[in-house]
Amino acid sequence: MRVIDSHTGGEPTRVVVGGGPDLGGGSVKRQLEVLREKHDWVRSAIIHEPRGSEVMVGAMLVPPEDQSCAAGVIFFNNVGYLGMCGHGTIGVAVTLFHLGQIGVGEHRLQTPVGIVKVWVEDRNTVSIENVESYRKTKDLAVEVEGKVVRGDVAWGGNWFFLVRDHGEKIEPGNVQRLTAFTKEIRAALGAAGHDEIDHIELFAPADPTQADSKNFVLCPGGAYDRSPCGTGTSAKMACLVADGKLKPGETWRQESIIGSIFEGSVRVENGRVFPRIRGQAYVNAESTILIDPADPYRFGIRP
Ligand code: PYC
């Protein structure tokens, strides 16, 4: 398989651009099911050590069912498959541009959860319009480490629990503590029957000259997002719109824990919120995945 690596605001995306299994066409959702059921070794070989790491997000290009789309995309990580991935979509667009398959201008990509629009500004700068995003529950309370933590449950292409008041320092030196704390929150949500919530997002004030907010995002497989998280920023903006704190035409600058920034905004149509995210990605490797039958770890070290 041929893969191209990039990072978007520090978060890696490894795009399978050729040599993957034939998934039989049809909807991207159906192709995801075939990949999961019959060829999960692709995900495992690409994402797990020794080739990959828990931070890596994979994206497999597949034929789109909707012919207006430049490609279909299936995202995956160290524990499974993602509905959408914001940083990954920016990485895919920059990769397709690098390959000469798309140019500057507007394009569409088909994901398992819907069609995403992308605007390529130059070889590194891309805006995306995500699937409809919304808040499901405001101010859900869970008990974590003996105290009550409150957050909103929102969809931004993945499910998020968004927490404003947590008393934790969102800074790179505190990543171990933030990871442990957000894993506790996720376990408490699971115990309360909210198993679908696999991303936990903590917010803190940012330097206002740089951004409107800083975040820490725990991803499903236990790694934290180095980027400001496209689907997490979408979920956040859906909550801000619901609270009357963000209007179409206004910009929301979301900073990640490592200092990278996405510029967000929203399009609202008949009360439905479609977030837009603008960020930068950089291609940093082109490789061929070799599967040597003699290699006991050719499909990755499975957890
Ligand atoms: O950017 O949406 C995102 C994302 C999800 C998980 C890692 N990055």
CSV table of C-alpha atoms and ligand atoms in Angstrom, one decimal:
chain,number,residue,atom,x,y,z
A,1,MET,CA,0.0,0.0,0.0
A,2,ARG,CA,1.1,3.5,-0.8
A,3,VAL,CA,0.7,6.0,2.0
A,4,ILE,CA,1.2,9.8,2.4
A,5,ASP,CA,1.7,11.3,5.8
A,6,SER,CA,0.9,14.8,6.8
A,7,HIS,CA,0.2,16.7,10.0
A,8,THR,CA,-2.6,19.3,10.6
A,9,GLY,CA,-1.7,21.5,13.5
A,10,GLY,CA,0.7,18.8,14.8
A,11,GLU,CA,-1.8,15.9,14.5
A,12,PRO,CA,-0.8,13.3,12.0
A,13,THR,CA,-2.9,11.8,9.2
A,14,ARG,CA,-1.7,8.8,7.1
A,15,VAL,CA,-3.6,8.6,3.9
A,16,VAL,CA,-3.8,5.3,2.0
A,17,VAL,CA,-3.6,6.5,-1.6
A,18,GLY,CA,-3.2,3.1,-3.4
A,19,GLY,CA,-2.8,-0.6,-3.0
A,20,GLY,CA,-5.6,-1.1,-0.4
A,21,PRO,CA,-8.2,-3.9,-0.6
A,22,ASP,CA,-11.2,-3.7,-3.0
A,23,LEU,CA,-14.1,-2.9,-0.7
A,24,GLY,CA,-16.7,-3.5,-3.4
A,25,GLY,CA,-18.0,0.1,-3.9
A,26,GLY,CA,-21.4,1.3,-2.7
A,27,SER,CA,-21.9,3.9,0.1
A,28,VAL,CA,-18.8,4.9,2.1
A,29,LYS,CA,-20.6,3.6,5.2
A,30,ARG,CA,-21.0,0.2,3.6
A,31,GLN,CA,-17.3,0.2,2.5
A,32,LEU,CA,-16.3,1.0,6.1
A,33,GLU,CA,-18.2,-2.1,7.2
A,34,VAL,CA,-16.4,-4.2,4.7
A,35,LEU,CA,-13.0,-2.8,5.8
A,36,ARG,CA,-13.9,-3.4,9.4
A,37,GLU,CA,-15.3,-6.9,8.9
A,38,LYS,CA,-12.9,-8.3,6.3
A,39,HIS,CA,-9.7,-6.2,6.2
A,40,ASP,CA,-9.2,-4.7,9.6
A,41,TRP,CA,-5.5,-5.8,9.3
A,42,VAL,CA,-5.1,-2.6,7.1
A,43,ARG,CA,-6.0,-0.4,10.0
A,44,SER,CA,-3.9,-2.4,12.4
A,45,ALA,CA,-0.8,-2.5,10.1
A,46,ILE,CA,-0.9,1.2,9.4
A,47,ILE,CA,-1.8,2.6,12.8
A,48,HIS,CA,-0.2,0.3,15.4
A,49,GLU,CA,3.5,0.2,16.3
A,50,PRO,CA,6.1,-0.5,14.9
A,51,ARG,CA,4.9,1.5,11.8
A,52,GLY,CA,2.5,3.8,13.5
A,53,SER,CA,1.6,5.0,17.0
A,54,GLU,CA,-1.5,5.7,19.1
A,55,VAL,CA,-1.5,9.3,17.9
A,56,MET,CA,-1.8,8.4,14.2
A,57,VAL,CA,-5.1,8.8,12.4
A,58,GLY,CA,-5.5,6.8,9.2
A,59,ALA,CA,-7.6,7.8,6.1
A,60,MET,CA,-8.3,5.4,3.3
A,61,LEU,CA,-9.4,6.8,0.0
A,62,VAL,CA,-12.2,4.8,-1.6
A,63,PRO,CA,-14.5,5.3,-4.6
A,64,PRO,CA,-17.3,7.8,-3.6
A,65,GLU,CA,-20.9,6.7,-4.2
A,66,ASP,CA,-21.8,10.3,-5.0
A,67,GLN,CA,-20.0,11.2,-8.2
A,68,SER,CA,-19.9,14.9,-7.3
A,69,CYS,CA,-17.3,14.0,-4.7
A,70,ALA,CA,-13.5,13.9,-5.5
A,71,ALA,CA,-13.1,10.9,-3.2
A,72,GLY,CA,-14.7,8.8,-0.4
A,73,VAL,CA,-12.7,8.7,2.9
A,74,ILE,CA,-12.8,6.2,5.8
A,75,PHE,CA,-11.0,7.4,8.9
A,76,PHE,CA,-9.6,5.1,11.5
A,77,ASN,CA,-7.4,5.1,14.6
A,78,ASN,CA,-5.8,2.7,17.1
A,79,VAL,CA,-9.1,1.4,18.4
A,80,GLY,CA,-11.5,1.5,15.4
A,81,TYR,CA,-13.2,3.8,12.9
A,82,LEU,CA,-14.3,7.4,13.1
A,83,GLY,CA,-17.4,8.9,11.5
A,84,MET,CA,-15.6,12.1,10.6
A,85,CYS,CA,-12.3,13.7,11.3
A,86,GLY,CA,-11.7,17.5,10.9
A,87,HIS,CA,-7.9,17.6,11.0
A,88,GLY,CA,-7.9,14.4,8.9
A,89,THR,CA,-10.1,16.0,6.2
A,90,ILE,CA,-7.7,18.9,6.0
A,91,GLY,CA,-4.8,16.4,5.7
A,92,VAL,CA,-6.6,14.5,3.0
A,93,ALA,CA,-7.3,17.6,1.0
A,94,VAL,CA,-3.6,18.7,1.2
A,95,THR,CA,-2.6,15.2,0.2
A,96,LEU,CA,-4.9,15.1,-2.8
A,97,PHE,CA,-3.5,18.5,-3.8
A,98,HIS,CA,0.1,17.2,-3.4
A,99,LEU,CA,-0.8,14.3,-5.7
A,100,GLY,CA,-2.3,16.7,-8.3
A,101,GLN,CA,-5.7,15.1,-7.9
A,102,ILE,CA,-7.4,18.3,-6.9
A,103,GLY,CA,-6.5,22.0,-7.3
A,104,VAL,CA,-7.2,25.3,-5.6
A,105,GLY,CA,-11.0,25.7,-5.2
A,106,GLU,CA,-14.0,23.9,-3.9
A,107,HIS,CA,-14.4,20.1,-3.7
A,108,ARG,CA,-16.5,17.6,-1.9
A,109,LEU,CA,-15.5,14.5,0.0
A,110,GLN,CA,-17.8,11.7,1.0
A,111,THR,CA,-17.4,10.3,4.6
A,112,PRO,CA,-19.4,7.6,6.4
A,113,VAL,CA,-21.5,10.3,8.1
A,114,GLY,CA,-22.1,12.6,5.1
A,115,ILE,CA,-20.6,14.8,2.5
A,116,VAL,CA,-18.0,17.4,3.6
A,117,LYS,CA,-17.1,20.4,1.4
A,118,VAL,CA,-13.5,21.5,1.2
A,119,TRP,CA,-11.9,24.7,-0.1
A,120,VAL,CA,-8.3,24.5,-1.0
A,121,GLU,CA,-6.7,27.9,-0.7
A,122,ASP,CA,-3.1,26.9,-1.4
A,123,ARG,CA,-0.9,23.8,-0.9
A,124,ASN,CA,-1.2,24.0,2.9
A,125,THR,CA,-4.4,26.0,3.7
A,126,VAL,CA,-7.8,24.3,3.6
A,127,SER,CA,-11.3,25.1,4.9
A,128,ILE,CA,-13.9,22.4,5.4
A,129,GLU,CA,-17.6,22.6,6.0
A,130,ASN,CA,-18.5,19.8,8.3
A,131,VAL,CA,-21.6,17.7,8.6
A,132,GLU,CA,-24.5,19.2,10.6
A,133,SER,CA,-23.5,19.6,14.3
A,134,TYR,CA,-25.7,20.0,17.3
A,135,ARG,CA,-25.9,19.9,21.1
A,136,LYS,CA,-27.8,17.0,22.4
A,137,THR,CA,-27.7,17.7,26.2
A,138,LYS,CA,-26.8,20.8,28.1
A,139,ASP,CA,-25.1,20.6,31.5
A,140,LEU,CA,-25.0,16.9,32.1
A,141,ALA,CA,-23.5,16.1,35.5
A,142,VAL,CA,-21.2,13.1,36.3
A,143,GLU,CA,-19.3,12.3,39.4
A,144,VAL,CA,-15.5,12.1,38.8
A,145,GLU,CA,-12.9,11.7,41.6
A,146,GLY,CA,-15.5,12.5,44.2
A,147,LYS,CA,-16.7,15.8,42.6
A,148,VAL,CA,-19.4,16.8,40.1
A,149,VAL,CA,-18.2,17.6,36.6
A,150,ARG,CA,-20.7,19.2,34.3
A,151,GLY,CA,-20.5,19.3,30.5
A,152,ASP,CA,-22.5,19.4,27.3
A,153,VAL,CA,-23.0,16.4,25.0
A,154,ALA,CA,-22.6,17.5,21.4
A,155,TRP,CA,-22.2,15.9,17.9
A,156,GLY,CA,-19.6,17.4,15.5
A,157,GLY,CA,-19.1,14.3,13.3
A,158,ASN,CA,-18.1,12.4,16.5
A,159,TRP,CA,-19.6,12.5,20.0
A,160,PHE,CA,-18.1,14.9,22.5
A,161,PHE,CA,-18.5,15.8,26.2
A,162,LEU,CA,-17.4,19.4,26.5
A,163,VAL,CA,-16.3,20.7,29.9
A,164,ARG,CA,-15.7,24.3,30.8
A,165,ASP,CA,-15.2,24.3,34.6
A,166,HIS,CA,-12.8,21.6,35.6
A,167,GLY,CA,-10.0,23.3,37.6
A,168,GLU,CA,-7.2,21.7,35.5
A,169,LYS,CA,-4.3,23.5,33.8
A,170,ILE,CA,-4.4,23.1,30.1
A,171,GLU,CA,-0.8,23.2,29.2
A,172,PRO,CA,1.7,20.7,27.6
A,173,GLY,CA,3.4,19.9,30.9
A,174,ASN,CA,0.1,18.7,32.3
A,175,VAL,CA,-0.8,16.2,29.6
A,176,GLN,CA,-0.4,13.1,31.8
A,177,ARG,CA,-2.8,14.5,34.4
A,178,LEU,CA,-5.3,15.7,31.8
A,179,THR,CA,-5.3,12.3,30.1
A,180,ALA,CA,-6.0,10.5,33.4
A,181,PHE,CA,-8.7,13.0,34.3
A,182,THR,CA,-10.5,12.8,31.0
A,183,LYS,CA,-10.3,9.0,31.0
A,184,GLU,CA,-12.1,9.1,34.4
A,185,ILE,CA,-14.7,11.4,32.9
A,186,ARG,CA,-15.2,9.0,30.0
A,187,ALA,CA,-15.5,6.0,32.3
A,188,ALA,CA,-18.1,7.8,34.4
A,189,LEU,CA,-20.1,8.7,31.3
A,190,GLY,CA,-19.9,5.1,30.2
A,191,ALA,CA,-21.1,3.9,33.6
A,192,ALA,CA,-24.0,6.3,33.3
A,193,GLY,CA,-25.0,4.7,30.0
A,194,HIS,CA,-23.4,7.3,27.6
A,195,ASP,CA,-21.2,4.8,25.8
A,196,GLU,CA,-21.4,6.7,22.5
A,197,ILE,CA,-19.3,9.6,23.9
A,198,ASP,CA,-15.8,8.7,23.0
A,199,HIS,CA,-14.1,12.1,22.9
A,200,ILE,CA,-13.7,14.3,26.0
A,201,GLU,CA,-12.9,18.0,25.5
A,202,LEU,CA,-11.7,20.4,28.2
A,203,PHE,CA,-11.6,24.2,27.6
A,204,ALA,CA,-9.7,27.0,29.2
A,205,PRO,CA,-9.2,30.7,28.4
A,206,ALA,CA,-6.5,31.5,25.7
A,207,ASP,CA,-4.4,34.5,25.2
A,208,PRO,CA,-7.1,36.7,23.6
A,209,THR,CA,-4.6,38.1,21.1
A,210,GLN,CA,-4.1,34.6,19.7
A,211,ALA,CA,-7.4,32.7,20.2
A,212,ASP,CA,-10.8,32.6,21.9
A,213,SER,CA,-10.2,29.4,23.8
A,214,LYS,CA,-7.7,26.6,24.4
A,215,ASN,CA,-8.6,23.0,24.5
A,216,PHE,CA,-7.4,19.5,25.4
A,217,VAL,CA,-9.1,16.6,23.6
A,218,LEU,CA,-8.9,13.0,24.7
A,219,CYS,CA,-9.4,10.7,21.6
A,220,PRO,CA,-11.0,7.3,21.7
A,221,GLY,CA,-7.8,5.3,21.8
A,222,GLY,CA,-6.3,7.3,24.7
A,223,ALA,CA,-4.1,9.7,22.8
A,224,TYR,CA,-4.7,13.5,23.0
A,225,ASP,CA,-5.3,15.5,19.8
A,226,ARG,CA,-2.3,17.7,19.0
A,227,SER,CA,-4.6,19.8,16.8
A,228,PRO,CA,-7.5,21.8,18.1
A,229,CYS,CA,-9.7,19.0,16.8
A,230,GLY,CA,-12.0,19.8,13.9
A,231,THR,CA,-15.0,17.7,15.0
A,232,GLY,CA,-14.5,19.0,18.6
A,233,THR,CA,-14.4,22.6,17.5
A,234,SER,CA,-17.5,21.9,15.4
A,235,ALA,CA,-19.3,20.5,18.5
A,236,LYS,CA,-18.1,23.5,20.5
A,237,MET,CA,-19.4,26.0,17.9
A,238,ALA,CA,-22.8,24.1,17.8
A,239,CYS,CA,-23.1,24.7,21.6
A,240,LEU,CA,-22.0,28.4,21.3
A,241,VAL,CA,-24.7,28.9,18.6
A,242,ALA,CA,-27.3,27.2,20.9
A,243,ASP,CA,-26.3,29.6,23.7
A,244,GLY,CA,-26.5,32.6,21.4
A,245,LYS,CA,-22.8,33.2,21.8
A,246,LEU,CA,-21.7,32.7,18.1
A,247,LYS,CA,-23.5,34.0,15.0
A,248,PRO,CA,-22.9,33.4,11.3
A,249,GLY,CA,-20.1,35.7,10.1
A,250,GLU,CA,-18.3,35.6,13.4
A,251,THR,CA,-15.0,33.8,13.8
A,252,TRP,CA,-14.1,31.3,16.7
A,253,ARG,CA,-10.4,30.7,17.0
A,254,GLN,CA,-9.7,27.4,18.8
A,255,GLU,CA,-6.2,26.8,20.1
A,256,SER,CA,-4.9,23.3,20.8
A,257,ILE,CA,-2.8,22.4,23.9
A,258,ILE,CA,0.3,22.6,21.7
A,259,GLY,CA,-0.6,26.1,20.4
A,260,SER,CA,-1.9,25.3,16.9
A,261,ILE,CA,-5.0,27.2,15.8
A,262,PHE,CA,-8.2,26.4,13.8
A,263,GLU,CA,-10.4,29.3,12.7
A,264,GLY,CA,-14.0,28.3,12.9
A,265,SER,CA,-17.3,29.8,11.8
A,266,VAL,CA,-20.8,28.6,11.1
A,267,ARG,CA,-23.4,28.5,8.4
A,268,VAL,CA,-26.9,28.2,9.8
A,269,GLU,CA,-29.7,26.9,7.5
A,270,ASN,CA,-33.2,26.5,8.8
A,271,GLY,CA,-31.8,26.3,12.3
A,272,ARG,CA,-29.3,23.6,11.4
A,273,VAL,CA,-25.6,24.4,12.1
A,274,PHE,CA,-22.9,23.6,9.6
A,275,PRO,CA,-19.5,24.4,11.1
A,276,ARG,CA,-16.6,25.6,9.0
A,277,ILE,CA,-13.0,25.0,10.0
A,278,ARG,CA,-9.9,26.5,8.5
A,279,GLY,CA,-6.4,25.2,9.1
A,280,GLN,CA,-3.0,24.2,7.7
A,281,ALA,CA,-1.6,20.8,7.0
A,282,TYR,CA,1.9,19.8,5.7
A,283,VAL,CA,2.9,16.7,3.8
A,284,ASN,CA,5.9,15.1,5.5
A,285,ALA,CA,6.4,11.6,4.1
A,286,GLU,CA,5.6,9.4,1.2
A,287,SER,CA,6.0,5.6,1.8
A,288,THR,CA,5.2,2.1,0.8
A,289,ILE,CA,3.8,-0.3,3.4
A,290,LEU,CA,5.6,-3.7,3.1
A,291,ILE,CA,3.9,-6.8,4.5
A,292,ASP,CA,6.7,-9.4,5.0
A,293,PRO,CA,5.2,-12.8,5.8
A,294,ALA,CA,8.3,-13.6,7.9
A,295,ASP,CA,7.6,-10.5,10.1
A,296,PRO,CA,5.6,-11.5,13.2
A,297,TYR,CA,4.5,-7.9,13.7
A,298,ARG,CA,3.7,-7.2,10.0
A,299,PHE,CA,0.1,-6.3,11.0
A,300,GLY,CA,1.3,-4.2,13.9
A,301,ILE,CA,1.5,-4.9,17.6
A,302,ARG,CA,-2.1,-5.3,18.6
A,303,PRO,CA,-3.1,-4.1,22.1
B,1,PYC,O1,-9.8,16.8,14.0
B,1,PYC,O2,-11.8,15.9,14.2
B,1,PYC,C1,-10.6,15.9,14.4
B,1,PYC,C2,-10.1,14.8,15.2
B,1,PYC,C3,-10.8,13.7,15.8
B,1,PYC,C4,-9.8,12.9,16.4
B,1,PYC,C5,-8.6,13.4,16.1
B,1,PYC,N1,-8.8,14.6,15.4
